[in-house]
PDB file of C-alpha atoms in Angstrom:
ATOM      1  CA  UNK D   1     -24.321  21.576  10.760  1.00  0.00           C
ATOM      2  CA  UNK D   2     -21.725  21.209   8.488  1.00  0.00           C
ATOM      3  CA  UNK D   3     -19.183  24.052   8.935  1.00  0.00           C
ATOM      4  CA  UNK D   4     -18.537  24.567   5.135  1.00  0.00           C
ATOM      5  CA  UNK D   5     -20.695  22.866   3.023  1.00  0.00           C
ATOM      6  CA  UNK D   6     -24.827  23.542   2.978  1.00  0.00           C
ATOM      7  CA  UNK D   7     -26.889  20.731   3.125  1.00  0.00           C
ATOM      8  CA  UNK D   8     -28.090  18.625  -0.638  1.00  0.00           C
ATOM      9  CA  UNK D   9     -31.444  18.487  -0.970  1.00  0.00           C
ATOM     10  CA  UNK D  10     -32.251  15.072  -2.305  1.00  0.00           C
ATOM     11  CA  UNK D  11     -34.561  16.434  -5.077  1.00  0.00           C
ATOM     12  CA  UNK D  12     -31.148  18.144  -6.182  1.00  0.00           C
ATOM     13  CA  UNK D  13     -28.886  14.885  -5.990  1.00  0.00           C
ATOM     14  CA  UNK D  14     -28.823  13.241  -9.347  1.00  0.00           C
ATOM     15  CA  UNK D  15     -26.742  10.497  -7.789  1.00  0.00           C
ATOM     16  CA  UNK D  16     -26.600   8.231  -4.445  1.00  0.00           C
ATOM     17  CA  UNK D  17     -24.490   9.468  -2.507  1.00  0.00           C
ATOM     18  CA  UNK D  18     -21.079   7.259  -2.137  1.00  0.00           C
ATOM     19  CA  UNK D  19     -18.772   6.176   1.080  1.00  0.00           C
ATOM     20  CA  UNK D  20     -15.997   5.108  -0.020  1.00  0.00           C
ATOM     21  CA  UNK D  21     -13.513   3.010   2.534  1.00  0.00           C
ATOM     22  CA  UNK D  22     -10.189   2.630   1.702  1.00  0.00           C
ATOM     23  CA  UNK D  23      -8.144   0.556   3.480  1.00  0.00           C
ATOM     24  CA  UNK D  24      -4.973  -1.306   3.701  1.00  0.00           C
ATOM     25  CA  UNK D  25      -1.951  -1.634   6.051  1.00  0.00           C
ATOM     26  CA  UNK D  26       0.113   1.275   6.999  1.00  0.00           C
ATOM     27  CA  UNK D  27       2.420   2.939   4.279  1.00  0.00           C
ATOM     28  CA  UNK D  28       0.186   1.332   1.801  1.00  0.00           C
ATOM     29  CA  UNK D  29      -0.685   4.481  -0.137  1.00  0.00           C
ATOM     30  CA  UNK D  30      -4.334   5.053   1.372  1.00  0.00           C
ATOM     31  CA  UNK D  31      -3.666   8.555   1.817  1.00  0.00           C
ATOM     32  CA  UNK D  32      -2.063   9.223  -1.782  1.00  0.00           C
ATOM     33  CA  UNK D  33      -4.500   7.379  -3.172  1.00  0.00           C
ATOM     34  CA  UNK D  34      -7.486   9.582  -1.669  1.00  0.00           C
ATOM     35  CA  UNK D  35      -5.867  12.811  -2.933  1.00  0.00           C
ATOM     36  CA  UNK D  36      -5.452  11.737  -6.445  1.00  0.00           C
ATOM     37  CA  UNK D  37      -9.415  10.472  -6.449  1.00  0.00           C
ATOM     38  CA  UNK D  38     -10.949  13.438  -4.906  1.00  0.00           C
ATOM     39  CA  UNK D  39     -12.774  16.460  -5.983  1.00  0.00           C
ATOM     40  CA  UNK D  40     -13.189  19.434  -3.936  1.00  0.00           C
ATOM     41  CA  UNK D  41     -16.946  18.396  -4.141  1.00  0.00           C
ATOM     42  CA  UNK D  42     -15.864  14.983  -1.939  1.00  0.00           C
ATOM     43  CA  UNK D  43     -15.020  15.110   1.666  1.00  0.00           C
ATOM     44  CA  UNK D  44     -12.004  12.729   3.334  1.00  0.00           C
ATOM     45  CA  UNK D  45     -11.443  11.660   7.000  1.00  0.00           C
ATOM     46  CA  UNK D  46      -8.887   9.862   8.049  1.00  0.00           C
ATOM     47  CA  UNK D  47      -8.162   8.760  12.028  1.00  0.00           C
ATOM     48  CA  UNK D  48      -4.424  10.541  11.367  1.00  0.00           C
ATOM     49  CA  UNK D  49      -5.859  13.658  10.633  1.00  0.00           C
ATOM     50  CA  UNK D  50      -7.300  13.752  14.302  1.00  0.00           C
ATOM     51  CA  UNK D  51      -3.461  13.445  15.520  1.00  0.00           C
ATOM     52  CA  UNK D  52      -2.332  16.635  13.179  1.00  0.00           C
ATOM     53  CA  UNK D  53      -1.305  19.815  15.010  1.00  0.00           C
ATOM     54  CA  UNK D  54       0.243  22.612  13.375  1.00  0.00           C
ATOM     55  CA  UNK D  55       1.094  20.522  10.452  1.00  0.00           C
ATOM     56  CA  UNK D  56       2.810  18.249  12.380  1.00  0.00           C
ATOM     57  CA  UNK D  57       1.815  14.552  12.800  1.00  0.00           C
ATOM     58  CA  UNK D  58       1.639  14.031  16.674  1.00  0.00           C
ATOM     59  CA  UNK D  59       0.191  10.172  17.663  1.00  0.00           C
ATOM     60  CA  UNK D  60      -1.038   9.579  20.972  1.00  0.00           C
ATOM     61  CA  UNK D  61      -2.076   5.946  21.306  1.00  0.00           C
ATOM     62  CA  UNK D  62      -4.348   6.631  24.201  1.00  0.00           C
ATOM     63  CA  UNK D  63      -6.201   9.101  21.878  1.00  0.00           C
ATOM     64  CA  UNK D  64      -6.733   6.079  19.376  1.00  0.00           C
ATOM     65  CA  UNK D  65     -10.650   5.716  20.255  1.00  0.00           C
ATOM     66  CA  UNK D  66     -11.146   9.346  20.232  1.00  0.00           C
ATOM     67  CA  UNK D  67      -9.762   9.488  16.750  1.00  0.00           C
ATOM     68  CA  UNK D  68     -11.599   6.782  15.231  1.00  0.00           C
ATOM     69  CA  UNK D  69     -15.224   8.320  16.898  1.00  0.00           C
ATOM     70  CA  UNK D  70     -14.341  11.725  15.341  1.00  0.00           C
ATOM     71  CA  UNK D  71     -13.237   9.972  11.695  1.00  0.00           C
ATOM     72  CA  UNK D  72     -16.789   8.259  12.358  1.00  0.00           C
ATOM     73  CA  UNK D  73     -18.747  11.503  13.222  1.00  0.00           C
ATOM     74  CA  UNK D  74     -17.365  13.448  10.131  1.00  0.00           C
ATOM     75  CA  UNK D  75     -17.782  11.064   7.628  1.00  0.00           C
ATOM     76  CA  UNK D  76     -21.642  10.812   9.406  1.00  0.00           C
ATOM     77  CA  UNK D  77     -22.271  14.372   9.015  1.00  0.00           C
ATOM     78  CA  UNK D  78     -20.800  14.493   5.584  1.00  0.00           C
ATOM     79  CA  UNK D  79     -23.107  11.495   4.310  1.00  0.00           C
ATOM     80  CA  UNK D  80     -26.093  13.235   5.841  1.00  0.00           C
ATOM     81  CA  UNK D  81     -25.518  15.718   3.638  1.00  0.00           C
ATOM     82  CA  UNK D  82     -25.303  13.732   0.658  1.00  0.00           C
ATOM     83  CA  UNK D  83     -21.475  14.715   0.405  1.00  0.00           C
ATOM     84  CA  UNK D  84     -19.540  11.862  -1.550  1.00  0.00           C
ATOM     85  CA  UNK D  85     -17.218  10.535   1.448  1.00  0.00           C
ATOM     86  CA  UNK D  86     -13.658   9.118   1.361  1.00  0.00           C
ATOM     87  CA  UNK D  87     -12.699   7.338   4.677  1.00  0.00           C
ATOM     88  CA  UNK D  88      -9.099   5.959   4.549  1.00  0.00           C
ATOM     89  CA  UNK D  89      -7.881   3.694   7.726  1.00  0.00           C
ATOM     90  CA  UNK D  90      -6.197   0.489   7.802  1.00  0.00           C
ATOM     91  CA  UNK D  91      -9.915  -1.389   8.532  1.00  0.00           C
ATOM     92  CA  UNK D  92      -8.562  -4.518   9.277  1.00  0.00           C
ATOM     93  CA  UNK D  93     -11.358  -6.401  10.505  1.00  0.00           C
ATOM     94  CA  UNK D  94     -14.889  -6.193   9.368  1.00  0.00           C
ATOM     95  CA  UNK D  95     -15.612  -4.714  13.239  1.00  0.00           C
ATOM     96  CA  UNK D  96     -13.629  -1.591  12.334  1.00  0.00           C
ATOM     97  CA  UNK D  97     -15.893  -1.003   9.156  1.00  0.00           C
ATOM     98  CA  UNK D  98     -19.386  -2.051  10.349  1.00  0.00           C
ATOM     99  CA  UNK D  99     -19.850   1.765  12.143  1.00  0.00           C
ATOM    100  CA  UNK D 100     -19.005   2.718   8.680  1.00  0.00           C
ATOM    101  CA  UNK D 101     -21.874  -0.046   6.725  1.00  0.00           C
ATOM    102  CA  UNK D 102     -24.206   1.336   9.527  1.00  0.00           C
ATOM    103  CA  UNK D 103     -23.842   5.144   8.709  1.00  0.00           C
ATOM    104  CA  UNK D 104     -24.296   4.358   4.861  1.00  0.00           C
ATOM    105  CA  UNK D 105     -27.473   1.916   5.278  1.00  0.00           C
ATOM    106  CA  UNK D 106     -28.906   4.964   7.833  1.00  0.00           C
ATOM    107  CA  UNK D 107     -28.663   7.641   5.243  1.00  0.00           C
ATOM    108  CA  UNK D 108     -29.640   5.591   1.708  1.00  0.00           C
ATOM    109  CA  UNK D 109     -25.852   5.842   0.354  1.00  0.00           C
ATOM    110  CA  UNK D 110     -23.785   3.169  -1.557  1.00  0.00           C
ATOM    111  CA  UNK D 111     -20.372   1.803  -0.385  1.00  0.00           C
ATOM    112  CA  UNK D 112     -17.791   1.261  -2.195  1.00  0.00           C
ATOM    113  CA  UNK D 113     -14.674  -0.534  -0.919  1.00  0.00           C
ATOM    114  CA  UNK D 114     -11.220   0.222  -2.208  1.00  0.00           C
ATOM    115  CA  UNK D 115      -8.161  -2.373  -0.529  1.00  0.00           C
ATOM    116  CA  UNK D 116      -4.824  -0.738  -1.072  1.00  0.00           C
ATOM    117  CA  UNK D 117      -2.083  -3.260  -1.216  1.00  0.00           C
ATOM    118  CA  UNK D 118       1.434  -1.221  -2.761  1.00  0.00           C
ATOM    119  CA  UNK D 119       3.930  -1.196  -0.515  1.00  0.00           C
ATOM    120  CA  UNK D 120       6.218   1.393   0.026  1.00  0.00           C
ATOM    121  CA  UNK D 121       9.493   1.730   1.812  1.00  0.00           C
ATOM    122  CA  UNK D 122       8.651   4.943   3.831  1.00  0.00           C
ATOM    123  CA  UNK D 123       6.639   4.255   6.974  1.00  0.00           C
ATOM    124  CA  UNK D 124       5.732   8.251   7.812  1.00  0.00           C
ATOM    125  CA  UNK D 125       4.374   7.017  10.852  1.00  0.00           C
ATOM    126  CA  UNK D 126       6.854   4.688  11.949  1.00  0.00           C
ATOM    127  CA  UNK D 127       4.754   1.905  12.746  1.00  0.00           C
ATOM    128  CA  UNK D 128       6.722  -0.734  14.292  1.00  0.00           C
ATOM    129  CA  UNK D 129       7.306  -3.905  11.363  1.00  0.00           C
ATOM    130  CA  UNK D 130       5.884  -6.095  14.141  1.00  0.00           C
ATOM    131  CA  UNK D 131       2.644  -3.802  14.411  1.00  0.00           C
ATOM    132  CA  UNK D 132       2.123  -4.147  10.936  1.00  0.00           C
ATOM    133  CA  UNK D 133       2.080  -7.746  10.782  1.00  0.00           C
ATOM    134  CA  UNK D 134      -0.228  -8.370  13.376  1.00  0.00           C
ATOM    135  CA  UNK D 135      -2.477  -6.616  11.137  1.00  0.00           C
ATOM    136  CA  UNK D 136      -1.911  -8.609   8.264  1.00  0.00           C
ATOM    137  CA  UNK D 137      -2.894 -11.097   9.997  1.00  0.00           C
ATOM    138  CA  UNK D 138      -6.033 -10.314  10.787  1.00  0.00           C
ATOM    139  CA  UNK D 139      -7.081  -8.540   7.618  1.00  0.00           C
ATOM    140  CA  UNK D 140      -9.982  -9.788   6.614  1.00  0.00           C
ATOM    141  CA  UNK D 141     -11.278  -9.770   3.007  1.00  0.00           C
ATOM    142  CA  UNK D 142     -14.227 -11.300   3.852  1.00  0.00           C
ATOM    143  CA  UNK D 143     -17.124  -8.388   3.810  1.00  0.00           C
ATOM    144  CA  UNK D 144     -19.809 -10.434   3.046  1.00  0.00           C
ATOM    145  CA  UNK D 145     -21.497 -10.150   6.005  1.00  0.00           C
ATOM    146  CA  UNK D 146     -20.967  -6.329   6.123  1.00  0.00           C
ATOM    147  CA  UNK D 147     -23.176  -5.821   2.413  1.00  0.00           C
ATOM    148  CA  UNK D 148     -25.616  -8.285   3.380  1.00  0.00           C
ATOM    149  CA  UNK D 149     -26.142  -6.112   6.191  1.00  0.00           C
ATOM    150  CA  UNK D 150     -26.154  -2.721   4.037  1.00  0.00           C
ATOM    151  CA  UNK D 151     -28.278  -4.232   1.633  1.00  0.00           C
ATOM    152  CA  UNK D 152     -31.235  -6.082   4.108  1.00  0.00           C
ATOM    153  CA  UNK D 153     -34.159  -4.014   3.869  1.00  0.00           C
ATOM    154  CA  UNK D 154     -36.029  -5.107   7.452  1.00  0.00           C
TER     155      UNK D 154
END
């Protein structure tokens, strides 16, 4: 169960519940962005928060799986509650957001994605310049394929 919010029955929701996905590359403002659009009635997940200990940001690239399976689960068990979900990861590639597609077309709710393109000077992670522009070049704006899916009713 969800450790702090009770489940929303549906004859109580007045509204389909909404993922959003917000992505874009590092130090693009995902993060910033999130906290100025959220309520406290919307959850967020992010695969950085999974690397957070004691308030200090502590990335393990072999833990890079683990963190994207726990962003996954949470945002899951927040959209089968009919919590309003922010996600915010660099989804690159339309592979990185179809677990996301697949989690909103299982539970009934809409998607909604937000690309974040400012770029700012500070890199709190310090991902390397040459990390970041291998994913530029594979970010894909094509998500065609990705609503079709959400939206196929077989």
């Amino acid at each position: 169960e969800h450790p702090t919010k009770p489940r929303i029955p549906s004859r109580l929701r007045n509204f389909m519940t909404v993922l959003y996905l917000v992505r874009g590359l590092p130090s693009s403002g995902k993060s910033s962005l999130v906290k100025r659009l959220k309520t406290i009635f919307h959850d967020h997940f992010e695969a950085d928060m999974f690397f957070m200990s004691d308030r200090k940001y502590e990335f393990d690239a072999s833990k890079l799986s683990h963190a994207h399976k726990w962003c996954q689960d949470s945002a899951e068990q927040s959209i089968s509650y009919g919590i309003d979900t922010y996600v915010s990861n660099t989804f690159t590639t339309t592979s990185e957001l179809k677990p996301y597609f697949e989690i909103a077309k299982k539970y009934g709710a809409k998607v909604q994605v937000i690309k974040v393109e400012s770029n700012f000077e500070k890199n709190d992670h310090n991902v390397p310049q040459t990390t970041i522009d291998k994913m530029k070049g594979r970010f894909n704006d094509d998500l065609t394929s990705l609503f079709e899916m959400l939206n196929d009713q077989v």
